[in-house]
C-alpha cells in the first residue's frame, strides 16, 4: 500500500531550494490541493521574481513567469481572459508586499477570483539576504546590518490583516509549516482557498510563514524555532477573513 | 463598398479593436487618449468583452501580459508618460514572445511635458521601448482611416509574429474627426496559439510562458531566433507611401500627422517649380530602409528633409538607410507645437537651394 507519494501536480524536476528552506513543503501543499480538487488540468499558475522564480519548473500545470511584483496583474489578465480557469500566484514577501503592493491591494479591491500563495520569510532570499517589507524590527539583513529600525526603515507589513479590510477579499489566512500539525493546517487552508475561488467569491490569500536558513544564518532546525519565537508573535497564525463563515459569526 | 462613418481617431482605434475580435482592454486614464478606454467601456460589454481600468499603467500592461499568455487578443492604450511606465512589461512581453497591441497617442515630453500632439517618442518606440536586445513592430497611422485599418493589421501582425505591435499615433490624430470605412481591412491567415496557457486538461505537456533564461548561451539563442523573426518582418512587412518622388530633387521623409502637413507643403513647392516629393514610412519598425536607399541612388535626388514633431529623431535612420549618400536635414517643431505648411515650405526652399549647389 502506498502511504506517501509525490503529487502528480509536481514535476520530476528536483527543487533548487536551499537545505531547510520550506518552499518545497509549500510547493507540495499547493500541488496536493490542486490534485485533490482535480484542478491540475484547468489551472494556470503565475510565478514571481524571487526564490520561487523557477516555480514553472515544478508545477505540472500551465505556468507564466511574471515581472517582479506583477503576478496579481498577470493573474488578473489570465482570469479575465477565461474566468472558468483556476488561477493562482505564488509570491514572496518582496514581490507581494514591496514592489507589488499596489497590484496586491487592487486584486483584493476588485475581488479577483484568484488565489495568492504568499510566502513570507521576512527576507530577500534570491538576491542574498536584503531587508524585506516583512523584515522584523531589529532583524539583521545585509541592508539592515544594524538591525531594522522603526524610525529608519519603518515597520513590517502585516499583509493578511491589511487585506482583510477589503470587501473583495473572500479569504485570508496565515499559516506556518514549522510542525506537522501546522503543515496539515496549511494544507487545509490552501485547499479551502482554491475551493472558494471555484465558487467565485473573491480574492483568496494564504500567507505561509517560511524559513530562510541560508540568509538568516541559522540551521534548518533553529530556523523553525525562529519562525515560532520571532515571527509568530508579530505575525499571528489564524483566519483573518472568511466570507463562507460570516453568516455563522453573525 | 461599405459606408463611411465620421469618427475621432481614438474612437476609430477602439471600434477597429472590437471588429478585430479583441474582447479585452486594460488601461489607465491619460490625456489625449481617453476616448479609447471610454469607447471600450461603453461598447465592450455589448459584445461580451471587458474594459478594465487598472490601478496603474504598470498593472495594465501586466494584465495584457496575462491575457495574451492565456491566448486572448488584447490591447492597451496610453500616452507618452504612460508608455514609459509600461516599458518593463513590454520588455517581458517581448521576452515571452506574446502578441498584443499597444497604442501610444503621443503628447509632448520629457516628464509630464504637455498634452498637445508630438512625435517625440519615435526613438523610444523604435529603439528602446524596454530593456534588453529587442524590437516591436511600430505602425504610424496618418489618418483616422489608418487608425482603424492599422489597428486591425496590428492584431494580425502580433498574432503572426508573436510579438507586441505598437500603433504610434499622436494627440492630433487621436482627437480629429474624419470619415472612416471600418470594413477596409483585409483578412490574414493566423497561426494556432498552441503555446497559450489555457490549462493542459491532461491532454498535453504543460505550457510555460517565460522570459527567464539563466544560462547565457540559451538566452543568446532565444534572442538570435527573435532577431531572425525581425529579419523576416523586414522582408515581408515594410509599408510606406510615396508621393511625387519620381522626379523629385528634394524628398521629405515624414510620418503620421506630420506627413500630411508635409504633403501640403510639397504641393505648394511644386506650384513654385520646386521638385519636391514625399516619402512616408508607415512602418517605423521595420523602417523602409531599402526603399529610401533606392531613392537615394537616383541622380535626380539631391536632398532629404526629415520632418517630424520632435528635435530630429528619425534623421539618423534616414542617414543609415541611405549610407549618407545624399544630404539629410531635419525640420521639426516639438513640445506639442504642430508645424505649419508654410514653415515646412520655407525649409523646402532653404534646403532645395543647398541641394542645388552640390
XYZ file of C-alpha atoms in Angstrom:
608
model
C 0.000 0.000 0.000
C 1.333 3.388 -0.961
C 1.067 5.685 2.044
C 3.112 8.577 0.724
C 3.787 9.627 -2.861
C 4.734 12.679 -4.820
C 1.655 14.502 -6.110
C 1.234 14.311 -9.871
C 0.799 18.078 -9.924
C 4.532 18.339 -9.202
C 7.042 17.539 -11.950
C 10.042 15.227 -11.511
C 12.435 18.229 -11.535
C 14.382 18.383 -8.247
C 13.849 21.610 -6.278
C 16.704 24.108 -6.373
C 15.868 25.441 -2.911
C 18.465 25.616 -0.111
C 18.516 22.905 2.574
C 15.967 23.692 5.274
C 14.005 26.151 3.157
C 10.279 25.438 3.385
C 9.415 26.430 -0.197
C 9.492 22.711 -1.054
C 6.820 21.893 1.530
C 4.649 24.767 0.316
C 5.004 23.697 -3.336
C 3.890 20.212 -2.363
C 0.870 21.535 -0.440
C -0.258 23.604 -3.430
C 0.210 20.601 -5.732
C -1.675 18.307 -3.349
C -4.563 20.769 -3.144
C -4.799 21.076 -6.939
C -4.674 17.303 -7.274
C -7.242 16.680 -4.541
C -9.662 19.080 -6.222
C -8.971 17.723 -9.708
C -7.879 21.175 -10.887
C -4.422 20.438 -12.279
C -5.537 20.431 -15.929
C -7.568 23.621 -15.682
C -5.134 25.684 -13.615
C -2.738 28.413 -14.649
C -0.061 29.344 -12.116
C 1.872 32.597 -12.042
C 5.447 32.555 -10.762
C 7.032 35.670 -9.220
C 10.528 37.093 -9.211
C 12.393 35.848 -6.183
C 13.470 32.443 -4.906
C 10.399 30.796 -6.425
C 11.024 32.324 -9.864
C 11.552 28.779 -11.176
C 8.174 27.567 -9.891
C 7.265 26.905 -13.529
C 9.770 24.032 -13.495
C 7.969 22.318 -10.614
C 4.210 22.644 -11.056
C 2.640 20.329 -13.595
C 0.116 22.927 -14.771
C 0.378 25.763 -17.318
C 2.673 28.406 -15.848
C 3.504 32.052 -16.530
C 6.553 33.818 -15.141
C 5.586 37.402 -14.204
C 7.659 40.567 -13.794
C 8.650 41.418 -10.210
C 5.547 42.226 -8.166
C 3.168 41.970 -11.100
C 1.900 38.423 -10.622
C -1.540 39.602 -9.393
C -1.954 41.798 -12.502
C -0.819 38.956 -14.775
C -3.226 36.609 -12.975
C -5.996 39.174 -13.489
C -5.331 39.123 -17.232
C -5.471 35.320 -17.311
C -8.618 35.084 -15.210
C -10.447 37.795 -17.161
C -9.485 36.070 -20.428
C -11.035 32.820 -19.170
C -12.963 33.030 -15.882
C -13.603 29.253 -15.926
C -9.940 28.514 -15.148
C -8.310 28.284 -11.732
C -5.552 30.870 -11.374
C -3.004 31.197 -8.596
C 0.057 33.316 -7.920
C 2.965 32.135 -5.818
C 4.789 35.145 -4.400
C 7.404 36.076 -1.843
C 7.304 38.994 0.556
C 9.361 41.406 -1.550
C 7.374 40.611 -4.668
C 3.986 40.885 -2.974
C 4.389 43.497 -0.236
C 7.069 45.854 -1.596
C 7.380 46.255 -5.364
C 3.938 44.727 -5.998
C 1.923 46.296 -3.178
C -0.427 48.181 -5.480
C -1.156 45.076 -7.560
C -1.792 43.058 -4.387
C -4.215 45.568 -2.892
C -6.126 46.090 -6.117
C -6.761 42.407 -6.837
C -8.365 42.477 -3.404
C -10.325 45.626 -4.211
C -11.563 44.103 -7.468
C -12.441 40.791 -5.789
C -10.452 38.950 -8.449
C -11.225 35.259 -8.258
C -7.618 34.202 -7.939
C -5.642 32.594 -5.123
C -2.427 34.104 -3.800
C 0.053 31.818 -2.071
C 2.141 34.322 -0.141
C 5.441 33.007 1.211
C 6.674 35.257 3.996
C 10.206 34.593 5.223
C 10.988 38.172 6.256
C 13.961 38.494 3.917
C 15.023 38.692 0.256
C 16.447 35.235 -0.387
C 17.288 35.235 -4.089
C 19.297 38.446 -4.031
C 21.283 37.425 -0.959
C 19.539 38.440 2.243
C 18.418 42.051 1.993
C 15.610 43.665 4.004
C 12.056 42.697 3.072
C 8.857 44.668 3.783
C 8.162 41.942 6.358
C 11.623 42.009 7.982
C 11.085 42.281 11.743
C 12.216 45.238 13.860
C 15.778 44.544 14.993
C 16.303 41.838 12.376
C 19.744 41.941 10.781
C 19.883 41.713 6.996
C 22.585 42.758 4.518
C 20.848 46.118 4.039
C 19.963 46.493 7.735
C 23.340 45.458 9.206
C 22.489 47.222 12.494
C 19.002 45.722 12.582
C 15.788 47.108 11.100
C 14.829 50.295 12.884
C 11.302 51.609 13.048
C 12.391 55.230 12.587
C 14.657 54.450 9.620
C 13.151 51.592 7.603
C 9.613 51.677 9.012
C 7.647 48.802 10.438
C 6.931 45.425 8.848
C 3.668 44.998 6.940
C 1.047 42.515 8.136
C -0.437 41.507 4.806
C -3.382 39.338 5.896
C -4.548 41.937 8.409
C -4.314 44.696 5.790
C -6.048 42.774 3.020
C -8.834 41.539 5.278
C -10.162 45.119 5.465
C -11.074 44.971 1.763
C -14.599 43.916 0.802
C -13.308 41.999 -2.220
C -11.175 39.641 -0.145
C -13.078 36.407 0.475
C -10.499 34.503 2.437
C -7.259 35.437 4.193
C -5.439 33.020 6.453
C -1.915 32.973 7.859
C -0.403 29.541 8.332
C 3.003 28.052 9.042
C 4.836 24.904 8.023
C 7.088 24.640 11.108
C 5.434 21.484 12.504
C 3.409 18.522 11.269
C 0.289 19.979 12.834
C 0.806 23.327 11.150
C 1.653 21.715 7.802
C -1.698 19.924 7.935
C -3.492 23.196 8.772
C -1.673 24.922 5.914
C -2.776 22.179 3.537
C -6.389 22.648 4.612
C -6.132 26.434 4.160
C -4.689 26.174 0.647
C -7.351 23.671 -0.394
C -10.037 25.915 1.041
C -8.688 28.924 -0.842
C -8.985 27.048 -4.160
C -12.487 25.879 -3.239
C -13.575 29.455 -2.538
C -12.031 30.553 -5.849
C -14.122 27.896 -7.610
C -17.208 29.440 -6.034
C -16.215 32.868 -7.368
C -16.433 34.632 -4.017
C -13.428 36.921 -4.411
C -9.720 37.074 -3.684
C -8.258 34.284 -1.574
C -4.842 34.550 0.057
C -2.916 32.107 2.186
C 0.148 33.596 3.847
C 2.681 30.947 4.772
C 5.418 31.781 7.291
C 8.548 30.301 5.775
C 12.230 29.898 6.549
C 15.463 31.136 5.047
C 18.268 29.292 6.892
C 20.879 30.496 4.376
C 20.233 34.206 4.776
C 19.069 34.099 8.387
C 22.383 32.403 9.227
C 20.612 29.666 11.186
C 20.453 25.887 10.922
C 17.258 24.437 9.454
C 16.068 23.348 12.923
C 16.909 26.706 14.521
C 15.154 28.435 11.631
C 11.926 26.658 12.546
C 12.431 27.856 16.139
C 12.868 31.411 14.833
C 9.582 31.154 12.903
C 7.858 30.184 16.179
C 9.694 32.537 18.517
C 10.267 35.664 16.432
C 7.797 35.611 13.552
C 4.610 34.194 15.074
C 4.299 36.830 17.836
C 4.327 39.575 15.170
C 2.522 37.545 12.507
C -0.091 35.543 14.459
C -1.467 32.476 12.702
C -5.165 32.363 12.024
C -8.080 33.157 9.753
C -8.366 36.896 9.138
C -11.237 36.776 6.703
C -13.595 34.018 5.625
C -16.759 35.035 3.826
C -18.043 31.456 3.988
C -18.140 31.754 7.794
C -19.566 35.255 8.097
C -23.144 34.012 8.383
C -22.184 31.818 11.321
C -20.406 34.651 13.149
C -23.494 36.832 12.888
C -18.093 49.087 -50.630
C -19.228 49.750 -47.110
C -20.383 53.092 -45.803
C -18.122 55.606 -44.180
C -18.767 56.907 -40.688
C -17.447 60.071 -39.085
C -15.275 59.265 -36.089
C -12.472 60.573 -33.904
C -9.146 58.813 -34.428
C -9.204 57.403 -30.900
C -12.719 56.043 -31.436
C -11.655 54.513 -34.747
C -8.945 52.556 -32.924
C -11.468 51.361 -30.345
C -14.069 50.322 -32.912
C -11.455 48.616 -35.095
C -10.299 46.721 -31.986
C -13.777 45.356 -31.402
C -14.103 44.455 -35.085
C -10.748 42.644 -34.890
C -12.366 40.268 -32.416
C -10.470 41.624 -29.434
C -12.586 41.436 -26.294
C -10.111 42.628 -23.679
C -8.896 46.152 -22.984
C -6.760 47.067 -19.979
C -5.713 50.662 -19.462
C -5.298 53.680 -17.246
C -6.642 57.167 -17.992
C -4.297 59.676 -19.595
C -4.851 62.575 -21.991
C -5.061 62.671 -25.033
C -6.198 59.032 -25.479
C -9.159 58.829 -23.089
C -11.699 58.303 -25.868
C -10.201 54.844 -26.372
C -10.982 53.415 -22.892
C -14.260 55.343 -22.795
C -15.398 53.834 -26.104
C -14.258 50.406 -24.918
C -16.073 50.803 -21.584
C -19.273 51.613 -23.421
C -19.061 49.010 -26.169
C -17.038 46.038 -24.897
C -19.852 44.809 -22.580
C -22.213 44.756 -25.589
C -20.092 42.032 -27.229
C -19.340 40.130 -24.029
C -15.958 41.814 -23.783
C -14.266 43.685 -20.972
C -12.747 47.119 -20.464
C -10.904 47.083 -17.157
C -9.419 50.247 -15.686
C -6.249 49.133 -13.935
C -4.697 50.691 -10.829
C -1.697 51.816 -12.889
C -0.103 51.688 -16.322
C 2.227 49.078 -14.875
C -0.661 46.844 -13.807
C -2.458 47.403 -17.123
C 0.452 46.170 -19.244
C 0.845 43.138 -16.976
C -2.848 42.332 -17.308
C -2.173 42.461 -21.038
C 0.706 40.024 -20.496
C -1.585 37.634 -18.608
C -4.419 37.780 -21.124
C -2.001 37.378 -24.036
C -0.401 34.393 -22.281
C -3.878 32.901 -21.963
C -4.206 33.152 -25.750
C -6.620 36.095 -25.958
C -6.425 39.083 -28.294
C -5.727 42.032 -26.012
C -4.956 45.741 -26.259
C -3.867 48.609 -24.064
C -3.546 52.276 -24.881
C -1.788 55.192 -23.280
C 0.125 58.368 -23.993
C 3.818 59.123 -23.680
C 4.411 59.206 -19.882
C 2.217 56.139 -19.508
C 4.149 54.267 -22.184
C 7.361 54.849 -20.226
C 5.694 53.123 -17.277
C 4.726 50.203 -19.482
C 8.301 49.729 -20.677
C 9.146 46.976 -18.218
C 6.045 44.979 -19.073
C 6.603 45.404 -22.815
C 10.124 44.015 -22.432
C 8.725 40.964 -20.596
C 6.045 40.523 -23.272
C 8.742 40.567 -25.965
C 10.905 38.174 -23.943
C 7.913 35.867 -23.521
C 7.006 36.042 -27.257
C 3.446 37.185 -26.617
C 1.180 39.004 -29.078
C -0.643 42.193 -28.091
C -1.414 45.675 -29.369
C -0.180 48.807 -27.613
C -1.368 52.268 -28.614
C 0.671 55.404 -27.929
C -1.278 58.587 -28.642
C 1.801 60.744 -28.213
C 1.993 64.041 -26.341
C 4.928 66.348 -25.680
C 7.683 65.298 -23.277
C 10.011 64.787 -21.416
C 8.489 64.447 -17.971
C 4.869 65.367 -17.648
C 5.532 67.512 -20.723
C 2.256 68.706 -22.187
C -0.925 67.294 -23.632
C -0.576 68.569 -27.194
C 0.438 66.346 -30.148
C 4.062 65.255 -30.515
C 6.203 62.601 -32.134
C 8.929 62.706 -29.551
C 8.616 59.028 -28.627
C 9.973 57.907 -32.025
C 13.293 56.736 -30.622
C 11.635 55.115 -27.613
C 9.199 53.199 -29.823
C 11.675 52.090 -32.464
C 14.793 51.566 -30.381
C 14.363 51.464 -26.630
C 10.856 50.567 -25.534
C 12.195 48.228 -22.877
C 15.432 46.808 -21.534
C 17.272 44.137 -23.474
C 18.002 43.312 -27.110
C 14.524 43.779 -28.535
C 12.206 45.362 -31.051
C 8.500 45.537 -31.582
C 6.611 46.358 -34.762
C 5.725 50.068 -34.869
C 2.970 51.351 -37.166
C 2.442 55.069 -37.768
C -1.082 55.914 -38.946
C -1.518 59.185 -40.786
C -5.305 59.490 -40.903
C -8.360 58.399 -38.961
C -8.865 55.770 -41.683
C -5.406 54.365 -40.970
C -6.063 54.485 -37.211
C -8.766 51.904 -37.960
C -7.077 49.893 -40.725
C -3.709 49.655 -38.987
C -5.378 48.615 -35.718
C -6.780 45.554 -37.469
C -3.427 44.969 -39.139
C -1.650 45.342 -35.782
C -3.654 42.476 -34.251
C -2.833 40.210 -37.203
C 0.874 41.083 -37.202
C 1.006 40.485 -33.434
C -0.537 37.025 -33.809
C 1.525 36.061 -36.864
C 4.884 37.065 -35.355
C 4.022 36.525 -31.656
C 5.174 39.965 -30.608
C 3.724 43.298 -29.480
C 2.726 45.774 -32.153
C 2.568 49.471 -31.342
C 0.337 51.999 -33.041
C 2.369 55.179 -32.734
C -0.198 57.934 -33.154
C -0.359 61.438 -31.709
C -2.842 63.718 -29.996
C -3.932 65.327 -33.268
C -4.815 62.021 -34.945
C -6.495 60.874 -31.755
C -8.708 63.916 -31.447
C -9.569 64.787 -35.057
C -12.646 63.503 -36.877
C -12.645 62.061 -40.394
C -14.795 59.653 -42.393
C -13.752 56.014 -41.935
C -14.541 52.799 -43.762
C -14.405 50.230 -40.977
C -14.591 47.253 -43.350
C -11.437 48.174 -45.257
C -9.132 45.651 -43.575
C -8.075 42.504 -45.454
C -8.083 39.226 -43.524
C -4.831 37.299 -42.995
C -4.196 33.675 -42.092
C -3.245 33.316 -38.444
C -1.250 30.557 -36.752
C -2.793 28.497 -33.913
C -1.944 29.547 -30.349
C -0.855 26.108 -29.164
C 1.675 27.728 -26.809
C -1.007 29.507 -24.727
C -1.634 28.865 -21.029
C -5.215 27.665 -21.149
C -4.913 24.649 -18.839
C -3.476 21.416 -20.276
C -6.570 19.363 -19.442
C -4.343 16.308 -19.056
C -4.055 16.207 -22.842
C -0.654 17.774 -23.447
C 2.520 18.653 -21.529
C 2.092 21.864 -19.583
C 2.877 25.164 -21.339
C 5.225 27.760 -19.879
C 5.256 31.462 -20.765
C 8.553 32.801 -19.562
C 11.304 35.310 -20.305
C 13.920 33.918 -17.887
C 16.888 32.004 -19.319
C 19.519 31.713 -16.648
C 22.090 30.095 -18.991
C 23.688 32.832 -21.128
C 24.062 30.597 -24.197
C 20.384 29.632 -24.051
C 19.304 33.264 -23.638
C 21.548 34.240 -26.534
C 19.918 31.566 -28.696
C 16.388 32.864 -27.951
C 17.462 36.419 -28.834
C 19.102 35.314 -32.084
C 15.935 33.398 -33.021
C 13.871 36.513 -32.320
C 16.176 38.635 -34.473
C 15.679 36.155 -37.343
C 11.994 36.929 -36.955
C 12.780 40.667 -37.157
C 14.680 39.970 -40.415
C 11.637 38.165 -41.804
C 9.454 41.127 -40.812
C 11.884 43.493 -42.559
C 11.497 41.391 -45.722
C 7.734 40.986 -45.635
C 6.028 43.730 -43.679
C 7.550 47.086 -44.641
C 4.873 49.636 -45.526
C 5.334 53.130 -46.924
C 3.793 55.666 -49.279
C 5.492 57.723 -51.961
C 4.160 60.993 -53.362
C 5.730 62.781 -56.361
C 9.089 61.091 -55.791
C 9.599 60.106 -59.469
C 11.341 63.309 -60.492
C 11.875 64.830 -57.050
C 15.102 66.609 -56.190
C 14.223 67.121 -52.526
C 12.416 64.332 -50.738
C 10.631 64.979 -47.479
C 10.553 61.992 -45.145
C 7.704 62.268 -42.710
C 5.192 60.010 -40.929
C 1.924 60.301 -39.031
C 0.039 63.585 -38.918
C 3.200 65.493 -39.912
C 3.339 63.641 -43.245
C 0.002 65.186 -44.176
C 1.228 68.708 -43.470
C 4.408 67.868 -45.374
C 2.286 66.704 -48.315
C 0.549 70.084 -48.436
C 3.942 71.799 -48.363
C 5.166 69.554 -51.210
C 2.128 70.551 -53.305
C 2.857 74.238 -52.661
C 6.519 73.748 -53.548
C 5.531 72.126 -56.840
C 3.412 75.160 -57.778
C 6.551 77.242 -57.219
C 8.576 74.996 -59.539
C 10.497 73.173 -56.785
C 10.691 69.449 -57.496
C 9.707 68.217 -54.050
C 8.378 64.772 -53.133
C 7.261 62.921 -50.013
C 8.272 59.546 -48.639
C 6.031 58.417 -45.775
C 7.104 55.413 -43.690
C 4.017 53.598 -42.397
C 6.093 51.006 -40.561
C 8.679 52.740 -38.365
C 9.972 49.341 -37.326
C 10.682 47.785 -39.756
C 11.988 51.060 -41.217
C 11.724 51.240 -45.035
C 15.487 51.495 -45.411
C 15.885 49.702 -48.749
C 13.142 51.774 -50.349
C 14.756 55.011 -49.171
C 18.135 53.799 -50.357
C 16.738 53.166 -53.848
C 15.518 56.760 -53.920
C 18.924 57.970 -52.769
C 20.529 56.116 -55.684
C 18.590 58.215 -58.169
C 20.675 61.003 -59.682
C 17.635 63.311 -59.646
C 17.511 63.162 -55.846
C 19.745 65.754 -54.235
C 18.459 66.171 -50.692
C 16.370 64.543 -47.999
C 14.455 66.583 -45.448
C 13.170 64.770 -42.377
C 10.062 66.446 -40.978
C 8.852 65.433 -37.523
C 7.262 66.827 -34.384
C 10.488 66.390 -32.417
C 14.086 67.624 -32.455
C 15.195 65.178 -35.149
C 14.861 61.569 -34.056
C 14.294 59.857 -37.441
C 17.176 61.631 -39.187
C 19.724 59.002 -38.133
C 17.570 56.190 -39.512
C 17.437 58.002 -42.857
C 21.205 58.608 -42.860
C 21.883 54.958 -42.088
C 19.337 53.795 -44.683
C 20.978 55.777 -47.484
C 24.506 55.374 -46.125
C 24.863 59.190 -46.113
C 24.870 59.202 -49.948
C 22.887 62.425 -50.042
C 22.478 65.307 -47.638
C 19.883 64.786 -44.932
C 18.384 67.700 -42.998
C 15.798 67.955 -40.274
C 12.980 70.346 -39.660
C 10.689 69.916 -36.718
C 8.629 71.557 -34.060
C 8.432 69.998 -30.639
C 6.800 70.221 -27.217
C 3.315 69.926 -28.703
C 3.706 72.514 -31.462
C 2.397 71.375 -34.868
C 4.417 72.673 -37.846
C 2.510 74.709 -40.434
C 2.683 74.016 -44.203
C 4.329 77.421 -44.641
C 7.097 76.629 -42.163
C 7.782 73.355 -43.951
C 7.692 75.121 -47.330
C 10.294 77.626 -46.101
C 12.539 74.714 -45.196
C 11.949 73.010 -48.540
C 13.042 76.232 -50.241
C 16.060 76.578 -47.948
C 17.340 73.012 -48.360
C 16.395 72.668 -52.027
C 18.722 75.584 -52.638
C 21.517 73.906 -50.639
C 20.991 70.670 -52.564
C 21.152 72.551 -55.853
C 24.666 73.771 -55.090
C 26.102 70.289 -54.574
